[in-house]
Amino acid sequence: MKNNDTGDKIQNVIFDFGNVLVRWDIYGALISRYTPELINQFRLNELSGFEDANVLCDLGEPLEKAINLVKREHGGVWAEMMEWYISHFPDSILGEIPGSRQLVSDLKEAGIRVFGLSNWSSDLFERALPRLPEVIFMMEDRVVSGYIHQRKPDRNIFDTAISKFNVDPSLTAFIDDRPENVEAGEKAGLRAIQFKSPAQIRKTLIDLGAAIPALKGEK
């Protein structure tokens, strides 16, 4: 967390989904056809254009548009891999982050409202629903970028979420694994925390006044 700590106890927590509550890795979708070495190269945007294509997906653009971007700008095996990734997307959902479900449960039991704010293609989110772990459905409400054509770190999606959830940002923790999203959340007035582990988030939320159990053995 950076500098939006007002000293007041938090009343709400907004969680990112991917690699905060649920493990997402393109490896899971691609390993059935491609080597780990090639998958690691595919992660490099300058080679494959994957990140650029993923932005289009997050914004709710047609998936074919993302595939065509990679075909046009990079071609070859990268376009083939993008198609395979999209067609096998549910395999990239690798279960919940250990400790996340109990953390959310403890927050809810303490009377703290919990929400989700995720960059995710609407089409791919629908495909992934049967694979998503229970923790995703424990949210009181959620904003998923592809449905509203807004994405983090743009300010408008934070304003949309704050309004939809009807929360005071100064009393709301926002948890995300990407530093640019944490910075944007902070600028939106949220008490932004970069995710490292559920244990780290639990301790930070306790420090912010959340009446949830500390981990046993923690010093």
One Martini backbone bead per residue (centre of mass of N, CA, C, O) as a GRO file, in nm:
protein
  219
    1MET     BB    1   0.100   0.033   0.016
    2LYS     BB    2   0.076   0.371   0.017
    3ASN     BB    3  -0.093   0.703   0.063
    4ASN     BB    4  -0.424   0.622   0.151
    5ASP     BB    5  -0.397   0.632   0.465
    6THR     BB    6  -0.638   0.762   0.697
    7GLY     BB    7  -0.692   0.557   0.963
    8ASP     BB    8  -0.930   0.415   0.868
    9LYS     BB    9  -1.126   0.158   0.855
   10ILE     BB   10  -1.200  -0.083   0.663
   11GLN     BB   11  -1.504  -0.189   0.457
   12ASN     BB   12  -1.349  -0.269   0.185
   13VAL     BB   13  -1.279  -0.510  -0.090
   14ILE     BB   14  -1.082  -0.515  -0.392
   15PHE     BB   15  -1.039  -0.771  -0.632
   16ASP     BB   16  -0.851  -0.925  -0.815
   17PHE     BB   17  -0.811  -1.224  -0.996
   18GLY     BB   18  -0.555  -1.269  -1.153
   19ASN     BB   19  -0.315  -1.379  -0.934
   20VAL     BB   20  -0.501  -1.354  -0.655
   21LEU     BB   21  -0.744  -1.582  -0.663
   22VAL     BB   22  -0.648  -1.691  -0.949
   23ARG     BB   23  -0.483  -1.907  -1.151
   24TRP     BB   24  -0.304  -1.770  -1.435
   25ASP     BB   25  -0.181  -1.951  -1.737
   26ILE     BB   26  -0.082  -2.002  -2.059
   27TYR     BB   27   0.052  -2.276  -2.023
   28GLY     BB   28  -0.208  -2.450  -1.985
   29ALA     BB   29  -0.301  -2.402  -2.294
   30LEU     BB   30  -0.007  -2.472  -2.454
   31ILE     BB   31   0.138  -2.749  -2.357
   32SER     BB   32  -0.019  -2.948  -2.563
   33ARG     BB   33   0.171  -2.808  -2.826
   34TYR     BB   34   0.412  -2.661  -2.666
   35THR     BB   35   0.695  -2.553  -2.561
   36PRO     BB   36   0.830  -2.388  -2.301
   37GLU     BB   37   1.017  -2.211  -2.474
   38LEU     BB   38   0.794  -2.098  -2.663
   39ILE     BB   39   0.612  -1.984  -2.444
   40ASN     BB   40   0.817  -1.778  -2.335
   41GLN     BB   41   0.829  -1.621  -2.602
   42PHE     BB   42   0.523  -1.550  -2.618
   43ARG     BB   43   0.535  -1.350  -2.370
   44LEU     BB   44   0.680  -1.164  -2.572
   45ASN     BB   45   0.562  -0.891  -2.723
   46GLU     BB   46   0.788  -0.830  -2.939
   47LEU     BB   47   0.734  -1.111  -3.077
   48SER     BB   48   0.396  -1.175  -3.055
   49GLY     BB   49   0.170  -0.963  -2.931
   50PHE     BB   50   0.006  -1.061  -2.681
   51GLU     BB   51  -0.052  -0.805  -2.513
   52ASP     BB   52  -0.201  -0.652  -2.733
   53ALA     BB   53  -0.424  -0.865  -2.769
   54ASN     BB   54  -0.518  -0.867  -2.470
   55VAL     BB   55  -0.630  -0.584  -2.465
   56LEU     BB   56  -0.860  -0.638  -2.661
   57CYS     BB   57  -0.995  -0.848  -2.487
   58ASP     BB   58  -1.041  -0.673  -2.231
   59LEU     BB   59  -1.228  -0.466  -2.414
   60GLY     BB   60  -1.429  -0.665  -2.586
   61GLU     BB   61  -1.321  -0.762  -2.830
   62PRO     BB   62  -1.301  -0.955  -3.075
   63LEU     BB   63  -1.112  -1.233  -3.094
   64GLU     BB   64  -1.037  -1.207  -3.397
   65LYS     BB   65  -0.890  -0.938  -3.366
   66ALA     BB   66  -0.654  -1.046  -3.198
   67ILE     BB   67  -0.556  -1.254  -3.400
   68ASN     BB   68  -0.512  -1.055  -3.640
   69LEU     BB   69  -0.292  -0.889  -3.509
   70VAL     BB   70  -0.083  -1.115  -3.497
   71LYS     BB   71  -0.083  -1.185  -3.795
   72ARG     BB   72  -0.002  -0.900  -3.902
   73GLU     BB   73   0.256  -0.834  -3.700
   74HIS     BB   74   0.386  -1.156  -3.675
   75GLY     BB   75   0.290  -1.433  -3.724
   76GLY     BB   76   0.307  -1.749  -3.758
   77VAL     BB   77   0.334  -1.909  -3.462
   78TRP     BB   78   0.191  -1.680  -3.301
   79ALA     BB   79  -0.087  -1.702  -3.432
   80GLU     BB   80  -0.130  -1.997  -3.364
   81MET     BB   81  -0.108  -1.958  -3.052
   82MET     BB   82  -0.342  -1.763  -3.018
   83GLU     BB   83  -0.559  -1.956  -3.115
   84TRP     BB   84  -0.505  -2.179  -2.909
   85TYR     BB   85  -0.546  -2.020  -2.653
   86ILE     BB   86  -0.843  -1.940  -2.704
   87SER     BB   87  -0.955  -2.237  -2.755
   88HIS     BB   88  -0.798  -2.315  -2.452
   89PHE     BB   89  -0.849  -2.123  -2.207
   90PRO     BB   90  -0.952  -2.294  -1.957
   91ASP     BB   91  -0.654  -2.421  -1.916
   92SER     BB   92  -0.547  -2.143  -1.770
   93ILE     BB   93  -0.712  -2.246  -1.527
   94LEU     BB   94  -0.544  -2.339  -1.199
   95GLY     BB   95  -0.694  -2.225  -0.967
   96GLU     BB   96  -0.663  -2.135  -0.659
   97ILE     BB   97  -0.524  -1.940  -0.434
   98PRO     BB   98  -0.379  -2.021  -0.164
   99GLY     BB   99  -0.589  -1.868   0.093
  100SER     BB  100  -0.816  -1.692  -0.045
  101ARG     BB  101  -1.087  -1.806   0.056
  102GLN     BB  102  -1.042  -1.756   0.361
  103LEU     BB  103  -0.999  -1.457   0.343
  104VAL     BB  104  -1.278  -1.386   0.232
  105SER     BB  105  -1.439  -1.521   0.457
  106ASP     BB  106  -1.325  -1.347   0.690
  107LEU     BB  107  -1.420  -1.076   0.584
  108LYS     BB  108  -1.724  -1.137   0.580
  109GLU     BB  109  -1.745  -1.213   0.883
  110ALA     BB  110  -1.642  -0.906   0.956
  111GLY     BB  111  -1.822  -0.712   0.750
  112ILE     BB  112  -1.668  -0.713   0.481
  113ARG     BB  113  -1.670  -0.606   0.169
  114VAL     BB  114  -1.664  -0.790  -0.149
  115PHE     BB  115  -1.483  -0.751  -0.462
  116GLY     BB  116  -1.453  -0.732  -0.826
  117LEU     BB  117  -1.159  -0.645  -1.051
  118SER     BB  118  -1.130  -0.727  -1.401
  119ASN     BB  119  -0.928  -0.828  -1.658
  120TRP     BB  120  -1.162  -0.950  -1.911
  121SER     BB  121  -1.295  -1.126  -2.134
  122SER     BB  122  -1.615  -1.196  -2.189
  123ASP     BB  123  -1.588  -1.457  -2.351
  124LEU     BB  124  -1.372  -1.594  -2.164
  125PHE     BB  125  -1.532  -1.583  -1.904
  126GLU     BB  126  -1.761  -1.766  -1.994
  127ARG     BB  127  -1.578  -2.013  -2.054
  128ALA     BB  128  -1.454  -2.021  -1.747
  129LEU     BB  129  -1.678  -2.064  -1.534
  130PRO     BB  130  -1.652  -2.382  -1.481
  131ARG     BB  131  -1.336  -2.327  -1.366
  132LEU     BB  132  -1.403  -2.153  -1.142
  133PRO     BB  133  -1.362  -2.078  -0.832
  134GLU     BB  134  -1.540  -2.008  -0.551
  135VAL     BB  135  -1.417  -1.727  -0.478
  136ILE     BB  136  -1.547  -1.564  -0.715
  137PHE     BB  137  -1.854  -1.618  -0.590
  138MET     BB  138  -1.803  -1.438  -0.313
  139MET     BB  139  -1.879  -1.192  -0.440
  140GLU     BB  140  -2.099  -0.934  -0.434
  141ASP     BB  141  -1.940  -0.807  -0.682
  142ARG     BB  142  -1.862  -0.713  -1.033
  143VAL     BB  143  -1.593  -0.610  -1.262
  144VAL     BB  144  -1.564  -0.665  -1.617
  145SER     BB  145  -1.412  -0.528  -1.877
  146GLY     BB  146  -1.549  -0.656  -2.141
  147TYR     BB  147  -1.849  -0.550  -2.075
  148ILE     BB  148  -1.744  -0.216  -2.070
  149HIS     BB  149  -1.485  -0.119  -2.226
  150GLN     BB  150  -1.281  -0.139  -1.979
  151ARG     BB  151  -0.946  -0.080  -1.827
  152LYS     BB  152  -0.681  -0.155  -1.672
  153PRO     BB  153  -0.546   0.160  -1.569
  154ASP     BB  154  -0.794   0.309  -1.621
  155ARG     BB  155  -0.995   0.529  -1.458
  156ASN     BB  156  -1.290   0.452  -1.543
  157ILE     BB  157  -1.309   0.169  -1.401
  158PHE     BB  158  -1.293   0.277  -1.113
  159ASP     BB  159  -1.540   0.458  -1.121
  160THR     BB  160  -1.737   0.234  -1.188
  161ALA     BB  161  -1.688   0.059  -0.936
  162ILE     BB  162  -1.744   0.264  -0.713
  163SER     BB  163  -2.035   0.314  -0.804
  164LYS     BB  164  -2.151   0.025  -0.812
  165PHE     BB  165  -2.060  -0.044  -0.505
  166ASN     BB  166  -2.091   0.194  -0.311
  167VAL     BB  167  -1.804   0.334  -0.225
  168ASP     BB  168  -1.547   0.443  -0.021
  169PRO     BB  169  -1.227   0.474  -0.115
  170SER     BB  170  -1.099   0.541   0.175
  171LEU     BB  171  -1.247   0.243   0.273
  172THR     BB  172  -1.079   0.095   0.030
  173ALA     BB  173  -0.938  -0.190  -0.080
  174PHE     BB  174  -0.684  -0.261  -0.333
  175ILE     BB  175  -0.606  -0.565  -0.520
  176ASP     BB  176  -0.297  -0.615  -0.706
  177ASP     BB  177  -0.025  -0.742  -0.911
  178ARG     BB  178  -0.005  -0.472  -1.073
  179PRO     BB  179   0.154  -0.173  -1.049
  180GLU     BB  180  -0.022   0.003  -1.246
  181ASN     BB  181  -0.291  -0.060  -1.094
  182VAL     BB  182  -0.215   0.040  -0.817
  183GLU     BB  183  -0.159   0.331  -0.900
  184ALA     BB  184  -0.444   0.384  -1.015
  185GLY     BB  185  -0.600   0.324  -0.756
  186GLU     BB  186  -0.472   0.546  -0.591
  187LYS     BB  187  -0.570   0.784  -0.778
  188ALA     BB  188  -0.880   0.695  -0.706
  189GLY     BB  189  -0.852   0.661  -0.366
  190LEU     BB  190  -0.742   0.400  -0.297
  191ARG     BB  191  -0.613   0.131  -0.097
  192ALA     BB  192  -0.331   0.023  -0.233
  193ILE     BB  193  -0.224  -0.322  -0.313
  194GLN     BB  194   0.036  -0.536  -0.368
  195PHE     BB  195   0.048  -0.853  -0.465
  196LYS     BB  196   0.207  -1.159  -0.319
  197SER     BB  197   0.012  -1.275  -0.083
  198PRO     BB  198  -0.223  -1.374   0.135
  199ALA     BB  199  -0.053  -1.318   0.387
  200GLN     BB  200   0.019  -1.022   0.319
  201ILE     BB  201  -0.274  -0.924   0.295
  202ARG     BB  202  -0.373  -0.996   0.572
  203LYS     BB  203  -0.177  -0.818   0.731
  204THR     BB  204  -0.254  -0.548   0.598
  205LEU     BB  205  -0.557  -0.554   0.675
  206ILE     BB  206  -0.511  -0.558   0.975
  207ASP     BB  207  -0.359  -0.283   0.978
  208LEU     BB  208  -0.645  -0.153   0.858
  209GLY     BB  209  -0.871  -0.303   1.068
  210ALA     BB  210  -0.919  -0.594   1.020
  211ALA     BB  211  -1.123  -0.850   1.185
  212ILE     BB  212  -0.892  -1.085   1.144
  213PRO     BB  213  -0.709  -1.349   1.142
  214ALA     BB  214  -0.410  -1.444   1.217
  215LEU     BB  215  -0.139  -1.609   1.160
  216LYS     BB  216   0.006  -1.871   1.279
  217GLY     BB  217   0.345  -1.783   1.367
  218GLU     BB  218   0.343  -1.491   1.343
  219LYS     BB  219   0.567  -1.201   1.398
   0.00000   0.00000   0.00000
